Coordinates of C-alpha atoms and ligand atoms in Angstrom, one line a residue:
X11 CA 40.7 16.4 -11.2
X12 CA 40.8 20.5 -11.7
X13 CA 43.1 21.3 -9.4
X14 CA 44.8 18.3 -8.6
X15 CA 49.1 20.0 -8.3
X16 CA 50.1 21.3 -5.3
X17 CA 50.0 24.5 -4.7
X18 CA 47.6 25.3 -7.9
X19 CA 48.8 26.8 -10.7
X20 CA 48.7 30.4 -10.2
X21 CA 49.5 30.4 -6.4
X22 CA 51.7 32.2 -4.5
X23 CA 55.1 30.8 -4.1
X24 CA 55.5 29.0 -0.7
X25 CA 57.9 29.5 1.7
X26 CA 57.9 26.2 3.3
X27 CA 56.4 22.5 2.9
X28 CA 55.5 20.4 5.4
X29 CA 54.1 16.9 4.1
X30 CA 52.9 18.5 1.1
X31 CA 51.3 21.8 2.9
X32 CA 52.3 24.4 1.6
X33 CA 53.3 27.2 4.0
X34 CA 53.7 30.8 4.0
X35 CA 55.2 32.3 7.4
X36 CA 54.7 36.1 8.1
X37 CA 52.1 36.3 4.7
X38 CA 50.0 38.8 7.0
X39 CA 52.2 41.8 8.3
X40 CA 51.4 43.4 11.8
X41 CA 48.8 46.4 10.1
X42 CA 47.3 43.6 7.9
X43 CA 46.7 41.4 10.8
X44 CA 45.0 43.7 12.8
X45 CA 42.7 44.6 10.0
X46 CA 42.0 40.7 9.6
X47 CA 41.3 40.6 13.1
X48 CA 39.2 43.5 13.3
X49 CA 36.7 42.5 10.5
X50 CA 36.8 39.4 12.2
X51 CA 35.7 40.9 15.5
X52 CA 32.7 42.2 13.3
X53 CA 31.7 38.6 12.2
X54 CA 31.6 37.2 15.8
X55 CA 29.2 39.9 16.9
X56 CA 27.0 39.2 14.2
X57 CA 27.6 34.7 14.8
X58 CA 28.7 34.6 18.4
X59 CA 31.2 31.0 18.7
X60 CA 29.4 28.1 19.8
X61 CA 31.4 24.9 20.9
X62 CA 30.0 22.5 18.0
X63 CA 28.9 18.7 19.3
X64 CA 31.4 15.5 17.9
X65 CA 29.6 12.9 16.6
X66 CA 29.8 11.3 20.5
X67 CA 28.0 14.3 22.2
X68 CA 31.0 15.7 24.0
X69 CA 31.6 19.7 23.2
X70 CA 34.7 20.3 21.1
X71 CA 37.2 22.6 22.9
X72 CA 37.2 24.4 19.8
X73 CA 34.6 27.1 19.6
X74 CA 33.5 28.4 16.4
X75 CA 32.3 30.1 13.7
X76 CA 31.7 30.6 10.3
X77 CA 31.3 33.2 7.5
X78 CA 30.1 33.0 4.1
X79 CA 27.2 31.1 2.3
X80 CA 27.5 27.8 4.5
X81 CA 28.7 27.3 7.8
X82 CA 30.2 24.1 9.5
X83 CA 28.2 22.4 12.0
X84 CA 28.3 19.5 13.8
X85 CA 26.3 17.6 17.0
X86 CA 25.1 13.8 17.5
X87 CA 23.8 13.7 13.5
X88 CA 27.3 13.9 12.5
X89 CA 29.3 17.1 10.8
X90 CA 27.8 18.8 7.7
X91 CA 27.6 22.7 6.4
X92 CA 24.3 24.5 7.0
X93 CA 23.3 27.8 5.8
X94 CA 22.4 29.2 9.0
X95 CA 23.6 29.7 12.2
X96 CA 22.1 28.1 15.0
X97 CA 20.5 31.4 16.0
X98 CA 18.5 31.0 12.8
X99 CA 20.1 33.9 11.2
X100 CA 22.6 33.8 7.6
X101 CA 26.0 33.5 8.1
X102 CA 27.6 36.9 7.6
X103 CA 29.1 37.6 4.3
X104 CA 33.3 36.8 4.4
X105 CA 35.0 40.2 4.6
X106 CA 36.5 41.6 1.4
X107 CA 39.9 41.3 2.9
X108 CA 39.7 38.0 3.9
X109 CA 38.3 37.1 0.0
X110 CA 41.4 39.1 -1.2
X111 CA 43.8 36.7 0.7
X112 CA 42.3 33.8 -0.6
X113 CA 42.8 35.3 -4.6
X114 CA 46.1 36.4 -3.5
X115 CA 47.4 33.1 -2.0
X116 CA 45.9 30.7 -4.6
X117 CA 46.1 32.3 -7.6
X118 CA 41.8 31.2 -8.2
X119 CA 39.0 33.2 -9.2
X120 CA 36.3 30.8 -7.8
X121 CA 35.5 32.3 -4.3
X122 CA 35.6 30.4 -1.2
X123 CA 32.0 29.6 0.2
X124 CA 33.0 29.2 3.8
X125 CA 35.0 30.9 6.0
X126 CA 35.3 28.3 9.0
X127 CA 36.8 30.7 12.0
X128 CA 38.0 28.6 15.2
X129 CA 38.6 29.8 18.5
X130 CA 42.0 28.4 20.5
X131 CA 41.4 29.4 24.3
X132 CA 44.0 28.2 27.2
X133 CA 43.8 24.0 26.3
X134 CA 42.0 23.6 23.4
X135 CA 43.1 21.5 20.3
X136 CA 41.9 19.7 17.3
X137 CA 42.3 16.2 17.3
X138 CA 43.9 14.4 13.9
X139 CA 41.4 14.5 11.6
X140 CA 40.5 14.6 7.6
X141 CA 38.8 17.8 6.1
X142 CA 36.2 15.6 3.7
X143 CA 32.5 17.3 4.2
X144 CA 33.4 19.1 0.9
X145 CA 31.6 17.8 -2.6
X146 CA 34.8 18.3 -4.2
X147 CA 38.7 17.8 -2.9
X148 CA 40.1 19.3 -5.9
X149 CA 39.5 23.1 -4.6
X150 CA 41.9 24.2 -1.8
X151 CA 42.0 25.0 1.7
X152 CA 43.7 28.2 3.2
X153 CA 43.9 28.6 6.9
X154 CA 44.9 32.0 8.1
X155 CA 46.6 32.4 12.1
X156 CA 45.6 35.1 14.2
X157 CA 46.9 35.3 17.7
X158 CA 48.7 32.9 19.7
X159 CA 50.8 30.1 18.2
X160 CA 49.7 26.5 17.7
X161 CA 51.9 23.6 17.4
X162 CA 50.7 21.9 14.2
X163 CA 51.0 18.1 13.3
X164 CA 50.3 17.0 9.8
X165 CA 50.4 13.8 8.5
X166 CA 49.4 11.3 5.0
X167 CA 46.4 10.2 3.8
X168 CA 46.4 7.8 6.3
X169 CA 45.9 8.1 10.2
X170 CA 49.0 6.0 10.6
X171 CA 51.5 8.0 8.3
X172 CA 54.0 9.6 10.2
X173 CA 53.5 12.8 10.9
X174 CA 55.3 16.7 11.4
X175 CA 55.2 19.4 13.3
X176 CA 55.4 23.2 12.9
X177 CA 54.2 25.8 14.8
X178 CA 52.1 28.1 13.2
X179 CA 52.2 32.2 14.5
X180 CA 49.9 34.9 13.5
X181 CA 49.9 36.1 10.5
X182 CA 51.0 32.8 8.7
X183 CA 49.2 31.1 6.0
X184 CA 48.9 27.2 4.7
X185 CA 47.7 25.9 1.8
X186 CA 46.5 22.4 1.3
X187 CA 45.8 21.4 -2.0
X188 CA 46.4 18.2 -3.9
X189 CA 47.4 15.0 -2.0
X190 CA 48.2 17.1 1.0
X191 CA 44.4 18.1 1.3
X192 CA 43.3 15.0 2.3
X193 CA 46.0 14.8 4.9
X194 CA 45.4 14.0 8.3
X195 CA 46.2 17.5 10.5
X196 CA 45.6 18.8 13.9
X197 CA 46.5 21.3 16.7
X198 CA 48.2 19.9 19.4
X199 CA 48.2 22.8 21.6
X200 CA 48.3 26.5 21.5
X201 CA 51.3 28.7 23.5
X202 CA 49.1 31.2 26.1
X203 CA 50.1 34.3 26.0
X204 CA 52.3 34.2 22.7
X205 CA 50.9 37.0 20.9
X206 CA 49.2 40.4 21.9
X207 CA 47.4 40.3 18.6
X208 CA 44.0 39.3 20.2
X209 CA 42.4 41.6 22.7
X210 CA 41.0 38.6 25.0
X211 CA 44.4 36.2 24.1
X212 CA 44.1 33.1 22.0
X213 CA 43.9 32.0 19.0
X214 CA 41.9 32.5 16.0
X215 CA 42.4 30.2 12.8
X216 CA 40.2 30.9 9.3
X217 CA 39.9 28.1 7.0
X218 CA 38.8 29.2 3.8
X219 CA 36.8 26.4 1.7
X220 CA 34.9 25.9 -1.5
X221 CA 32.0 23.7 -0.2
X222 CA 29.6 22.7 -3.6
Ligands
MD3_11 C1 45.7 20.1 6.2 N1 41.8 23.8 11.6 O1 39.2 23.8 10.8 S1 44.2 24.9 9.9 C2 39.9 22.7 10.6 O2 44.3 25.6 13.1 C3 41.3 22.7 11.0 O3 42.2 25.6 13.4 C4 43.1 23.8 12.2 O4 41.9 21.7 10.9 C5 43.3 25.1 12.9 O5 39.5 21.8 10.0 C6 44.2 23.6 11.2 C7 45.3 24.1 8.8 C8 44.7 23.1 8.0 C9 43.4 23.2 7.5 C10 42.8 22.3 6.7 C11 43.6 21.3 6.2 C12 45.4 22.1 7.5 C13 44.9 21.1 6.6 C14 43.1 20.3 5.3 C15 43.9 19.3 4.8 C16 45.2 19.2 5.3
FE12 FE1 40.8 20.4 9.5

């Protein structure tokens, strides 16, 4: 175990916990997030959002993306990265202000190697679930909000420990690192029409993640 207190040593002071997530409301100020989101913008011409396969067959309500040298992918062979999109093309590089929240936030000189972007539109939600496709849970993951807000629910280490609730608005931050990044989490729901961040309306989430 590197990395193995939460946050790691070097990281930004939270603001908030919840379950051992560390939380930092407001990180991104209004100019900041509409440079986030406008980079971003770039990245979905370059990988349009797909609405990725569950292990069962049925379309998440979740489209997405990714940026960086691996993508997250999933369909009927179960959920993996891969190093190209499903157009056959590279990922696009992660935009330098993206990488420069990362270093900011978690103190860490390793660069992420996947910038996982998720849609929110109207209904959709992510189910409780682990993050665990990574080789090694001692790096960190930092999700960034853009957008509306979501009503987050994070829980233990196992999908029976109770859980809480937050609701996460654009321009927050989370880290999960240590126990908490193996904790169950979700999105329950996103609030329509919350935030005029996003040109179309919805949400936009980046999760940042070492992958090898
Ligand atoms: C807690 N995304 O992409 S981000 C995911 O808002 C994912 O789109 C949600 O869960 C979203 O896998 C939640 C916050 C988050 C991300 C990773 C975690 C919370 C986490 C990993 C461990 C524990
Ligand atoms: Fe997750």
């Amino acid at each position: 175990m590197t990395n193995a207190s939460a946050p790691p040593r070097g990281a930004a002071r939270p603001g908030a916990w919840l379950n051992g997530v560390a939380l930092y409301p407001g990180w991104l100020d209004p100019a900041a997030q509409q440079a986030t989101r406008d980079c971003l913008a770039r990245v979905i011409e370059a990988a349009p959002p797909f609405s990725p396969e569950t292990r069962f067959g049925k379309p998440m309500s979740v489209r997405m993306t990714s940026a960086g040298r691996f993508g997250w992918y999933s369909d009927r062979r179960g959920y993996r990265y891969v190093d190209r999109h499903p157009s056959g093309s590279a990922w696009p590089p992660i935009p330098q202000p993206v990488l420069a929240i990362w270093h900011a936030v978690t103190g860490l000189d390793r660069e992420p190697d996947c910038c996982l972007v998720n849609l929110y539109r109207d209904r959709a939600r992510m189910g409780l679930h682990q993050d665990r496709d990574e080789a090694d849970f001692d790096w960190p993951v930092l999700s960034v909000s853009l957008g509306d807000s979501a009503l987050f629910r994070v829980g233990g280490t196992a999908r029976g420990d109770p859980t809480r609730s937050t609701w996460l608005h654009s321009g927050d931050v989370a880290l999960m690192a240590g126990p908490a990044r193996l904790a169950f989490h979700g999105i329950d729901r996103i609030r329509p029409g919350s935030s005029t961040l996003l040109p179309q309306g919805g949400r936009l989430n980046l999760t940042l993640r070492v992958v090898t």
